[in-house]
XYZ file of C-alpha atoms in Angstrom:
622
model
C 14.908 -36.852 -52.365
C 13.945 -35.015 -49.002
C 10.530 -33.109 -49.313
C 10.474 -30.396 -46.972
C 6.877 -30.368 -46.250
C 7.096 -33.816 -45.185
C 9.709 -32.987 -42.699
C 8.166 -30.354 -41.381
C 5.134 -32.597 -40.554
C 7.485 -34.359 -38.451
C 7.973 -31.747 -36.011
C 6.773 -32.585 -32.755
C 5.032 -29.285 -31.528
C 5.238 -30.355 -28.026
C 8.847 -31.067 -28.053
C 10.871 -27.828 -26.736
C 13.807 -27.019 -29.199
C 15.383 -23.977 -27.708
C 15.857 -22.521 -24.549
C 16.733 -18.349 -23.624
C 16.698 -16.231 -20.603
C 14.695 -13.069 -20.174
C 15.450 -11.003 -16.824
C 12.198 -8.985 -15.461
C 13.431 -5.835 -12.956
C 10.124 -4.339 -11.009
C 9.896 -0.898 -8.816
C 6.866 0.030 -7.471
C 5.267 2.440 -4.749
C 8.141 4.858 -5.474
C 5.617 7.745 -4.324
C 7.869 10.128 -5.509
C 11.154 9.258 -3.408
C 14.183 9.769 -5.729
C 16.436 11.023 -3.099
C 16.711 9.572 0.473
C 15.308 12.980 3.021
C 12.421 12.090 4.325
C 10.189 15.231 4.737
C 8.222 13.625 7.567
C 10.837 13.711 9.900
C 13.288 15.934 8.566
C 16.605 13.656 8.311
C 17.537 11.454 5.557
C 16.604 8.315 5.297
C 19.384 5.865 4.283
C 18.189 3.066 1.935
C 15.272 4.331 0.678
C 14.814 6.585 -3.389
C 15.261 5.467 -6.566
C 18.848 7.497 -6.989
C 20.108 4.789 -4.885
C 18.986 1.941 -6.449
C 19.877 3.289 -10.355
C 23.155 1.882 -10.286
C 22.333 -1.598 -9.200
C 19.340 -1.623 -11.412
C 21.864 -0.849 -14.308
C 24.229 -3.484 -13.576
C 21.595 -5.765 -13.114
C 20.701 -4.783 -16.846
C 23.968 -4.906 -18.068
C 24.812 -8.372 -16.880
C 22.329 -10.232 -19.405
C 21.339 -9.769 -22.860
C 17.338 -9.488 -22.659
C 15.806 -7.446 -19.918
C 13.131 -5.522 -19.152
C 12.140 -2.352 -16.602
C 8.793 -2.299 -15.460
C 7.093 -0.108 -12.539
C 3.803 -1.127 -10.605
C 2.221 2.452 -9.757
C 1.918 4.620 -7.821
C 4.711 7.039 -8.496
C 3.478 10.107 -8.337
C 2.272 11.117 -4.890
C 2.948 10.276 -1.936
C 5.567 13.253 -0.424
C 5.557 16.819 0.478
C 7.626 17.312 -2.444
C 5.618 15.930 -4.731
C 2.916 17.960 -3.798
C 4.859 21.106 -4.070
C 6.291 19.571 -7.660
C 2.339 19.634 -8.465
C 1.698 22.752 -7.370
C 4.535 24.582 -8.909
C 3.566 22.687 -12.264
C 7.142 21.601 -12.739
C 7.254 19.067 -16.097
C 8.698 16.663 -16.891
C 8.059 15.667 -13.837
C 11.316 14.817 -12.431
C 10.037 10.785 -11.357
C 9.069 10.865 -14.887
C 12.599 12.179 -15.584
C 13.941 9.529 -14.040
C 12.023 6.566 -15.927
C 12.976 7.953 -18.622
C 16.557 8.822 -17.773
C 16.651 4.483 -16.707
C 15.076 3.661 -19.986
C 11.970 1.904 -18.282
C 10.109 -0.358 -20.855
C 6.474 0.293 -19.330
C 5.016 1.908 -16.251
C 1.430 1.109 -15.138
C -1.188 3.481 -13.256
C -1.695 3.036 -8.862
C -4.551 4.745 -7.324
C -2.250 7.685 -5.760
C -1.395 8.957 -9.532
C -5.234 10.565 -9.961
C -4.847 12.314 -6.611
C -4.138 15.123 -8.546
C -6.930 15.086 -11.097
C -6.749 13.390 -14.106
C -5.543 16.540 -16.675
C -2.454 16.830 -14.359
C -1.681 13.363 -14.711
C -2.287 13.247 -18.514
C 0.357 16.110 -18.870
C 2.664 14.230 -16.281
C 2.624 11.210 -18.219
C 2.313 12.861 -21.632
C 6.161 13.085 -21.483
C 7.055 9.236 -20.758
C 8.847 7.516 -23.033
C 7.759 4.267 -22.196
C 4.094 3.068 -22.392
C 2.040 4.037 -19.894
C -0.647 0.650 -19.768
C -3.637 0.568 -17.637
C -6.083 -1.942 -18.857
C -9.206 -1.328 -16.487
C -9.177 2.100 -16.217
C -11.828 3.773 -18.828
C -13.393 7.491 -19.575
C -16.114 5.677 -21.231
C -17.508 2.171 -22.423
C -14.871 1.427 -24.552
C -12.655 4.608 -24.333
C -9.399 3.389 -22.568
C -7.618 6.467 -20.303
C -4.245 4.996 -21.691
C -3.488 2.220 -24.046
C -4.869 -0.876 -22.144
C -1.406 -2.864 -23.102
C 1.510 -2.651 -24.746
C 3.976 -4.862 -26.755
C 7.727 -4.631 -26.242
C 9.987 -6.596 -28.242
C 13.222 -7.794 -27.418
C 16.189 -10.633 -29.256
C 16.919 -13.464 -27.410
C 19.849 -15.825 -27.560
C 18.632 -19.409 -27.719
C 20.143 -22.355 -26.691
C 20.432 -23.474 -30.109
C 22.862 -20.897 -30.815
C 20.283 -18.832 -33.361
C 18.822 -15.245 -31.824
C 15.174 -15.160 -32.118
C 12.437 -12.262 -31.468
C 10.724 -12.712 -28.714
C 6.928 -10.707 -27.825
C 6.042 -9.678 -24.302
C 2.796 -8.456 -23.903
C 2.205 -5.911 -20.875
C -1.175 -5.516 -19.015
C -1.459 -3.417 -16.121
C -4.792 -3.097 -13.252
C -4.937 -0.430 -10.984
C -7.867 -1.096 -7.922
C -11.569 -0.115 -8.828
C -11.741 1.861 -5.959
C -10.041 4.720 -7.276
C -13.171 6.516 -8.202
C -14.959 6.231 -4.840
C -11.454 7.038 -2.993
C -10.759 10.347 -5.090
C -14.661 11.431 -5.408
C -14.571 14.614 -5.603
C -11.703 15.287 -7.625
C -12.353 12.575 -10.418
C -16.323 13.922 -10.486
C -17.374 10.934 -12.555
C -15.474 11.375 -15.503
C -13.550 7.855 -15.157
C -14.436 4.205 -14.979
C -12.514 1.542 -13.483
C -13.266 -1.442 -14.556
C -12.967 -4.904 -12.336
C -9.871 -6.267 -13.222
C -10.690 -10.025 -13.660
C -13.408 -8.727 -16.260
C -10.425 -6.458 -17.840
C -8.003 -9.401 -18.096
C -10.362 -11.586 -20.004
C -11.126 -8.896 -22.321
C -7.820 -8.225 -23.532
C -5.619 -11.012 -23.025
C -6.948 -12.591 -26.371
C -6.678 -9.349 -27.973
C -2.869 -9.193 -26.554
C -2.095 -13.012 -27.719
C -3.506 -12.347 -31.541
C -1.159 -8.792 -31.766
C 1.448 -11.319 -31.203
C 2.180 -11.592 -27.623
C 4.760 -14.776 -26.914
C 4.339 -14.637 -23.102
C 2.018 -12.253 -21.035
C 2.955 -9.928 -17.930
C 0.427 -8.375 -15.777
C 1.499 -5.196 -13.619
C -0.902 -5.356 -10.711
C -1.193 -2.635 -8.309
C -2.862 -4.810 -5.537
C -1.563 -7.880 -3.759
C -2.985 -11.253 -3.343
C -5.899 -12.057 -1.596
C -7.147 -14.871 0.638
C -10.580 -14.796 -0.967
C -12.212 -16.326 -4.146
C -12.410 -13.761 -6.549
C -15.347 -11.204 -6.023
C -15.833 -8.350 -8.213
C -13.769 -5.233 -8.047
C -11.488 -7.058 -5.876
C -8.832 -4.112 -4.288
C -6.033 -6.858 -4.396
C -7.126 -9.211 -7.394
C -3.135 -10.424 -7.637
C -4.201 -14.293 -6.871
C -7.074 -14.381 -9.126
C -5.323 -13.005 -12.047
C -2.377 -14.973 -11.253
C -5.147 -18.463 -11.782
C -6.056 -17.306 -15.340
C -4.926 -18.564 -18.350
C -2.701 -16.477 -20.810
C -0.840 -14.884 -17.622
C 2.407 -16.113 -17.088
C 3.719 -13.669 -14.593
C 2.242 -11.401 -12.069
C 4.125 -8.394 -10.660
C 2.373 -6.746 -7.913
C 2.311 -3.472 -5.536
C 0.352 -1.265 -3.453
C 0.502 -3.231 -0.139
C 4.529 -1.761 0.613
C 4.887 -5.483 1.031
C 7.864 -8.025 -0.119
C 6.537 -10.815 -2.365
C 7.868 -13.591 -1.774
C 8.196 -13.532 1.479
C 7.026 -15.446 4.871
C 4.117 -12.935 5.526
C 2.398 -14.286 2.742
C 2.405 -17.977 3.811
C -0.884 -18.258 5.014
C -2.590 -17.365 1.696
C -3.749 -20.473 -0.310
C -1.737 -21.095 -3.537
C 1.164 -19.071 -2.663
C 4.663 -20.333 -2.258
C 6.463 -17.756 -0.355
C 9.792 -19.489 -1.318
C 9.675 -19.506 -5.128
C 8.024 -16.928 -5.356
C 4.439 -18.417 -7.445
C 0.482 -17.703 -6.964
C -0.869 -20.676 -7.984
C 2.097 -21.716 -10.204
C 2.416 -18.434 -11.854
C 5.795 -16.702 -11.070
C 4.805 -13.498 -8.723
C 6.882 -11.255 -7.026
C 6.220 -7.199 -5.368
C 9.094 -5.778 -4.117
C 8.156 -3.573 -1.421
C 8.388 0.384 -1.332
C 10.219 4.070 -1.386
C 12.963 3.101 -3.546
C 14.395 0.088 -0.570
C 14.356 -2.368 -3.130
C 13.557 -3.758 -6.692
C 12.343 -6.990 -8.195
C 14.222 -8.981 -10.252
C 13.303 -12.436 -11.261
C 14.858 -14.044 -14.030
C 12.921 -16.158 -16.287
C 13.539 -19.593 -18.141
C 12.127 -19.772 -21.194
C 11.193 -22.801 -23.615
C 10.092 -22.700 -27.330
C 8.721 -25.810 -28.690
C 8.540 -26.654 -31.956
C 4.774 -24.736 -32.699
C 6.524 -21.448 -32.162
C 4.760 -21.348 -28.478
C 7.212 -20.198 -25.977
C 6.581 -20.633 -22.660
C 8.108 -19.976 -18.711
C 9.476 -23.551 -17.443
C 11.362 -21.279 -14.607
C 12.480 -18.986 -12.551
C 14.203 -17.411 -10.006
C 13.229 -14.213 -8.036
C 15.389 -11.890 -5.484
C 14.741 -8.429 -3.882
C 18.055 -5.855 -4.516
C 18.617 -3.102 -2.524
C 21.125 -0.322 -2.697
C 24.868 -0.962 -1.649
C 25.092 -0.081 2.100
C 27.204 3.754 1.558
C 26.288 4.596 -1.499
C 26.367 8.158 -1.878
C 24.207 10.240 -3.731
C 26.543 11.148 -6.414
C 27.056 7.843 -7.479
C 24.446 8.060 -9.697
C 24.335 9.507 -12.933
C 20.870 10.136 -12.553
C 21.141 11.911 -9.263
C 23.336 14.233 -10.906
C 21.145 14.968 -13.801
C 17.771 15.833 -11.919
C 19.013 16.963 -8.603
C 19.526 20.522 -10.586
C 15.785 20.699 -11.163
C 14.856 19.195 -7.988
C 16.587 22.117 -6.119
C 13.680 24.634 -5.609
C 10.670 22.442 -4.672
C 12.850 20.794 -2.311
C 14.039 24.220 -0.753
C 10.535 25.703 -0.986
C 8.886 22.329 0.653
C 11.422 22.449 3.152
C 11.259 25.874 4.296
C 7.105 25.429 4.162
C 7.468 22.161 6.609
C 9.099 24.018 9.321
C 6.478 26.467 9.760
C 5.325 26.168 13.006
C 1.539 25.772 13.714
C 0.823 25.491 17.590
C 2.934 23.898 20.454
C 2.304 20.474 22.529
C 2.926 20.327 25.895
C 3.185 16.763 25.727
C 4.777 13.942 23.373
C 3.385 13.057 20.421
C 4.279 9.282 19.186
C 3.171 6.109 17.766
C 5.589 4.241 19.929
C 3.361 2.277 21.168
C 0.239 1.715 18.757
C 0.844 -2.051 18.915
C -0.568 -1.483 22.350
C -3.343 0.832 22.671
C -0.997 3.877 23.004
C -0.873 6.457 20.485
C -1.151 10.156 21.390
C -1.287 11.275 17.300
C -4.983 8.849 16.827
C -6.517 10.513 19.798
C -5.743 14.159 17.754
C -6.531 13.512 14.720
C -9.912 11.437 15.964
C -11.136 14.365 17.697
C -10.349 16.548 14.478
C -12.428 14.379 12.419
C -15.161 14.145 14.797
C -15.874 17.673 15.408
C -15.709 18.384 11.596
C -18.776 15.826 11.566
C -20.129 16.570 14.373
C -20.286 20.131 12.737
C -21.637 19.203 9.313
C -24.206 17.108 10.770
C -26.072 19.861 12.856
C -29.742 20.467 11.560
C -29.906 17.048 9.636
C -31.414 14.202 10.536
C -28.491 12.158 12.655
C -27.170 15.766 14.503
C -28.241 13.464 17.642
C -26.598 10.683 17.097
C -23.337 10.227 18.894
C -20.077 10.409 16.352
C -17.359 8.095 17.140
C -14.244 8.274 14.971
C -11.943 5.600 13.594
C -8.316 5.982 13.162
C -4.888 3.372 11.769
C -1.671 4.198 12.555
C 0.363 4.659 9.319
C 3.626 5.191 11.065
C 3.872 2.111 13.069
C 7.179 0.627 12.303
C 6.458 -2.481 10.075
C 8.274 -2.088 6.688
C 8.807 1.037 6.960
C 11.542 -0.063 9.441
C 12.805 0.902 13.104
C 12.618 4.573 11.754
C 8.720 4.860 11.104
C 7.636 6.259 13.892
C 6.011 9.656 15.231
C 8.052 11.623 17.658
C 6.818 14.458 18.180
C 8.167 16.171 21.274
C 7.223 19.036 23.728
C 6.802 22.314 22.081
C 6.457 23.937 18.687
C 4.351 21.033 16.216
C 5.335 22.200 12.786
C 3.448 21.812 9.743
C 5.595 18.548 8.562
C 4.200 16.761 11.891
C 0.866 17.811 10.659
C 1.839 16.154 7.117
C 3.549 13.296 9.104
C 0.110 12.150 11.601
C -1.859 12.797 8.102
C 0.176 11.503 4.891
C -2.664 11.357 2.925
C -5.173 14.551 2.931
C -8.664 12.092 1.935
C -11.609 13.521 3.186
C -13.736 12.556 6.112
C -16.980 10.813 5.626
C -19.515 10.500 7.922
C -20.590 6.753 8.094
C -24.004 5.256 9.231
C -23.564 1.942 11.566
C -25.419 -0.279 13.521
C -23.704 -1.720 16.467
C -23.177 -5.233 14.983
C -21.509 -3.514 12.139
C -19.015 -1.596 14.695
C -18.421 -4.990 16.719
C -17.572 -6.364 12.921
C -15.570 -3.539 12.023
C -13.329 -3.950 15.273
C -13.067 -7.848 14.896
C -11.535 -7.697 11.398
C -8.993 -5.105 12.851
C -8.358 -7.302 16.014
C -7.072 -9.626 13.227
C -4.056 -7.616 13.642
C -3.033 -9.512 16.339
C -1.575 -13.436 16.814
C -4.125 -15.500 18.906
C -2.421 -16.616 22.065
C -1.930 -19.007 24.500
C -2.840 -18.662 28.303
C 0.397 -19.084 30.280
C 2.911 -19.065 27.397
C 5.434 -16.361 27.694
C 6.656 -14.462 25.029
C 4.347 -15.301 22.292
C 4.835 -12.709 19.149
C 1.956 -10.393 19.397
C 1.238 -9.029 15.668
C 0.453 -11.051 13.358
C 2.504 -9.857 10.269
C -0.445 -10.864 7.588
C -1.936 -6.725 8.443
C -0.275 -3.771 7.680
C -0.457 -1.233 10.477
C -3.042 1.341 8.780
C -5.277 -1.502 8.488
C -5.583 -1.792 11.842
C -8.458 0.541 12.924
C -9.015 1.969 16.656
C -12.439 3.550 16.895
C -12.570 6.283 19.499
C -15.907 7.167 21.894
C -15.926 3.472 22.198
C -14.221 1.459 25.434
C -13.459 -2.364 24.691
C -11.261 -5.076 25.439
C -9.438 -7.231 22.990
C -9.376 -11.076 23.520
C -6.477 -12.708 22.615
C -7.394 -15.844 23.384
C -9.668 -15.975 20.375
C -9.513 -17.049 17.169
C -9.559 -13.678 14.925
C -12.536 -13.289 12.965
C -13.429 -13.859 9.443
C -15.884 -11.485 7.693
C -18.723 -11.378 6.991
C -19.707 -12.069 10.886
C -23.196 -13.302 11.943
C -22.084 -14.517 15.685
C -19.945 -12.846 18.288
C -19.783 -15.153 20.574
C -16.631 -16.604 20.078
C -15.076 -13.215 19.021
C -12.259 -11.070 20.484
C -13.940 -7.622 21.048
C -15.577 -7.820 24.563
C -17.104 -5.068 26.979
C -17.731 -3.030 24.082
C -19.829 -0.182 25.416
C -20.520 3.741 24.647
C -20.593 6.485 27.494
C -20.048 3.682 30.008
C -22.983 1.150 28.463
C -23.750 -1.841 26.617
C -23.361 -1.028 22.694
C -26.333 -2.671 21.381
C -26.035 -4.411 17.942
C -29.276 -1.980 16.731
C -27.870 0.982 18.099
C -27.408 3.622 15.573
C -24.238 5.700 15.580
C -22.294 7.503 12.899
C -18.510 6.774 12.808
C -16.084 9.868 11.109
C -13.648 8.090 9.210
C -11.837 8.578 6.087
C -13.168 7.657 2.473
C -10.251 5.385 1.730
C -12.176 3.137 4.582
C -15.585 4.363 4.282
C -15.655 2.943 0.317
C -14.342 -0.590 1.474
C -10.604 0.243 1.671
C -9.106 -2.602 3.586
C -12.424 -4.302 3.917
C -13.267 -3.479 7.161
C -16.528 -1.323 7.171
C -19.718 -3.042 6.420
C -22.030 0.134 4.836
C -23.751 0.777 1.641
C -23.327 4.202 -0.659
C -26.296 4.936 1.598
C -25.063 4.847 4.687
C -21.993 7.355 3.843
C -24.163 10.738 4.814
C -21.435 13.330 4.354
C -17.993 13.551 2.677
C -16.456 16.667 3.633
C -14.464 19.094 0.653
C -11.262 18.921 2.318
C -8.748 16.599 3.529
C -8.203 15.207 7.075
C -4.621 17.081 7.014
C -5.807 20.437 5.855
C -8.714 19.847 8.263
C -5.440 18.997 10.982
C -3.985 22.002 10.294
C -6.793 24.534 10.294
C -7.723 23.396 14.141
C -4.151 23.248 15.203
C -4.176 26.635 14.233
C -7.369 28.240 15.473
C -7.154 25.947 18.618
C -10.147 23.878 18.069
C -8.426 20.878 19.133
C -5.032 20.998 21.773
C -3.111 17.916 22.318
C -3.524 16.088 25.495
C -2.714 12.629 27.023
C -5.731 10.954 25.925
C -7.942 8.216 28.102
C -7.627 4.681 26.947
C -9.837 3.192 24.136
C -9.055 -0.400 24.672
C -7.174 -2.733 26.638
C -6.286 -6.526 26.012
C -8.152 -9.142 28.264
C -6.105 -10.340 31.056
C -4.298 -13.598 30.510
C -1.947 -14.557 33.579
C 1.342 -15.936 33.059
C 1.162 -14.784 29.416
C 3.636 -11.897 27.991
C 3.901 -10.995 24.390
C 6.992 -9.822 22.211
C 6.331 -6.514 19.835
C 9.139 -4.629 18.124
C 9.384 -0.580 18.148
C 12.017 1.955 17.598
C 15.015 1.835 19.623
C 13.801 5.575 21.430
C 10.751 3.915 22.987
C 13.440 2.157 25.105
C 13.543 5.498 27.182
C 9.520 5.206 27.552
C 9.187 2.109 28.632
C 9.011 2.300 32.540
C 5.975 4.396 31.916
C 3.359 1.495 30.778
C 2.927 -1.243 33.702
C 3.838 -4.717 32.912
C 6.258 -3.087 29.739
C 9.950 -3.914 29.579
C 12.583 -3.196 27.208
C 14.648 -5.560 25.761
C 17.078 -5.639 23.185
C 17.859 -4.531 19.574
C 17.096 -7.353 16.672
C 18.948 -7.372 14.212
C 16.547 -5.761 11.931
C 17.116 -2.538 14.001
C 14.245 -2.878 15.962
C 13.639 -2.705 19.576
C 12.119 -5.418 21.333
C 9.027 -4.979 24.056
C 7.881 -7.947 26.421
C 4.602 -6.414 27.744
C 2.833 -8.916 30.522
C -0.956 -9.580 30.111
């Protein structure tokens, strides 16, 4: 006779005895685009909003058994109408609407939701149906904001022809920074942890509630570095620890995987994995979502694991009209009066240009919109700083270009033209209202500053013609100008890894202030905004110290109030930089297809043709 218990003892843990198939779907850095107008330039915006991609993301459901619906942050802000949505008080909010109207599974927290303060976020969230996780963000030592994870539970059908339960635990991170970036509005009531330290605390606790496999929202990227403590972009590092067994990732508006990332260690950019750990982030606005479909084993402990997977990015069908989604037609009725009223407030005019305002050209040193909103910031410091201490000290100002192309596509440009500039351009040069801090630096922290920016750009190769000229690895905004400076960019050069001890080899040259020699002890202060002042983008080099005013209100209010009063008046501006020469070079940069018209303006530029991406292609000759 057969004794069970003997049997059982003859179960090989180790040996897998089913198989079964969960598909993961990701959206994240919707920042509040359901529909597809963009309020920036006035038009729609084909492609882009989650109405558009609800019916894919449905069939994509429908076609398997076991799914889930996950979004990566930062939802909530990020448009005019979403601040007019906050100030009109509308709930539910309609984004929130819309999770729930999709039947997401679990949402996680991006530094752009607390832009609003956190008891307008707690009632926006308040009516989610699906968790809301964050697991490092904190109102006290051991007082989670939201539940730190969540368990969802879903049937799968094995291979072995039996249905089984299967446990996913969610964890979600949102960047430490948050409380630095959003100062004065979050006053010190929050505390966000680093997310490594987060992870370690709770993955056990996740396993023993009876987690089978773990998934970690991230709202950073990877990272080329070794972990360091509240890492902005800890996607790598988490990806490395045990108990993880997928990482889905956001805030960089970046497609994961994808050739950009290549040069990071551990990634493979064709799979799709961070150090073996299946990884995917699937850009932003609504142009896409993630879905990666998972292959899962169960051995005979009960231990499931991932053996593989697949990943692809889905768009939205190329004419698909509004009204094609179900969704659509269920919110667009409450949408209709903050969309009216933000519409009608956009077009209110605020002063007039006599010349064009673009970011054409910010690839090259040519961007009317930094030169306005540089001066802006630097006379609002310049201001605040009279009767202190550094009111002598000469103020430069640092700027990025936001809309610079990139993957915001052939469309993401400023182009603003003669005559009336309307309070949408204002909201266009100035997306995100952070305030300006006034920033203590040396002059070897300035020359630092500038080479990490300067890694923008591909190093090239004397003589070679039509070498790519930005990199790909930087998004635009992270690519700093800093104006009341004049210096020359060396392409020749290897860019620069921080932190830098020795310039010698580096690719800012002639870097001088009112025509001299910027010593590395000069003292300056630089007018910048607190996203970069508090480490944003790791570019700045400067302790809490060294930040000696943060001003109440946001660069675009700031914008707007010397538009109007004519404090500031747009003119051509003088040239910050310029690239070093290198004869019988020439470099290739894309733009939008209406710079073709500007071209013959800029010596050594010519125009080329359309890629296929919808870009237009520059040669400029160096």
């Amino acid at each position: 006779m057969m004794i069970p218990v003997l049997v059982q003892s003859m179960i090989d843990p180790t040996r897998d005895i089913a198989q079964a198939r969960l598909r993961v779907l990701l959206t994240t850095d919707l920042h509040m685009r359901l529909g597809s107008y963009n309020y920036f330039t006035g038009q729609e915006d084909p492609g882009a909003g989650l109405f558009y991609l609800a019916p894919r993301i449905e069939a994509a459901r429908a076609a398997v058994d076991a799914s889930l619906l996950l979004d990566g942050g930062d939802f909530l802000q990020g448009t005019p109408l979403a601040d007019e949505i906050a100030a009109m008080g509308t709930l539910p909010h309609p984004m929130i609407a819309a999770f729930n109207h999709l039947r997401y599974d679990a949402v996680t927290l991006g530094n752009h939701e607390f832009e609003y303060g956190l008891d307008y976020l707690q009632k926006v969230i308040d009516d989610c149906h699906a968790p809301v996780v964050s697991t490092n963000v904190r109102t006290g030592p051991t007082d989670s904001f939201v539940a730190p994870w969540a368990l969802i539970k879903r049937s799968v059908a094995c291979s072995d022809r039996q249905t089984r339960d299967l446990t996913i635990g969610i964890i979600g991170f949102a960047p430490p920074q948050i409380t630095e970036w959003s100062a004065d509005i979050l006053n010190g009531v929050l505390h966000i942890e680093d997310a490594i330290s987060a992870a370690l605390t709770h993955i056990p606790q996740v396993r023993r509630a009876g987690a089978d496999i773990v998934i970690a929202l991230c709202h950073g990227g990877p990272d080329t570095t070794t972990h360091r403590t509240r890492m902005e972009n800890p996607a790598s590092a988490l990806a490395g620890l045990q108990g993880i067994d997928v990482v889905l990732m956001g805030h960089l508006h970046r497609t994961f995987p994808g050739p950009e990332f290549a040069h990071m260690p551990g990634t493979d950019c064709v799979r799709g994995t961070i150090h073996g750990t299946p990884a995917m982030m699937p850009s932003c606005h609504g142009k896409a979502f993630g879905q990666m479909d998972l292959s899962l084993t169960l051995d005979g402990g009960g231990n499931w694991a991932v053996a593989d997977h697949t990943v692809q990015m889905i768009g939205a069908e190329k004419g698909l009209t509004v009204g094609a989604s179900d969704m659509a037609r269920a919110l667009m009725p409450q949408l209709a009066a903050p969309h009216a009223a933000t519409v009608k407030r956009l077009a209110e005019p605020i002063c007039d240009t006599p010349i064009a305002l673009t970011s054409y050209f910010a690839a090259i040193g040519r961007d009317e919109t930094a030169d306005l909103l540089a001066r802006v910031q630097a006379d609002v410091i310049r201001n605040h700083l009279r009767g202190t201490p550094f009111a002598d000290l000469p103020v430069l100002s640092s700027t990025a270009p936001f809309a610079a192309g990139g993957h915001g596509g052939p469309t993401n440009y400023l182009n603003i033209q003669p005559g009336p500039v309307r309070l949408r351009d204002c909201t266009a040069m100035a997306p995100f209202d952070n305030p300006v801090c006034a920033v203590l630096q040396r002059g070897w922290q300035i020359r630092a500053w500038l080479e990490r920016s300067a890694a923008y750009f591909n190093r090239l190769e004397p003589g070679q013609a039509d070498q790519p000229l930005v990199s790909g690895h930087i998004a635009s905004y992270h690519f700093d100008t800093i104006h009341g400076l004049e210096y020359v960019i060396d392409l020749q050069c290897d860019a620069q890894a921080a932190p830098l001890l020795s310039f010698e080899k580096g690719r800012i040259r002639d870097l001088t202030l009112n025509g001299q020699r910027l010593n590395d002890d000069t003292l300056v202060v630089v007018a910048t905004n607190a996203y970069r002042a508090r480490g944003g983008g790791y570019l700045v080099t400067a302790d809490e110290n060294d930040i000696v005013h943060t001003s109440r209100k946001g660069l675009r209010e700031l914008l707007i109030t010397a538009l109007t009063l004519g404090q500031v008046t747009p003119r051509s501006p003088r040239r910050v930089w310029r690239f070093a020469p290198m004869p019988g070079a020439s470099v290739l940069f894309g733009s939008s297809p209406r710079a073709k018209a500007l071209a013959h303006h800029i010596p050594g530029l010519t125009a080329l043709d359309i890629t296929t991406d919808g870009f237009a292609q520059f040669r400029l000759a160096l």
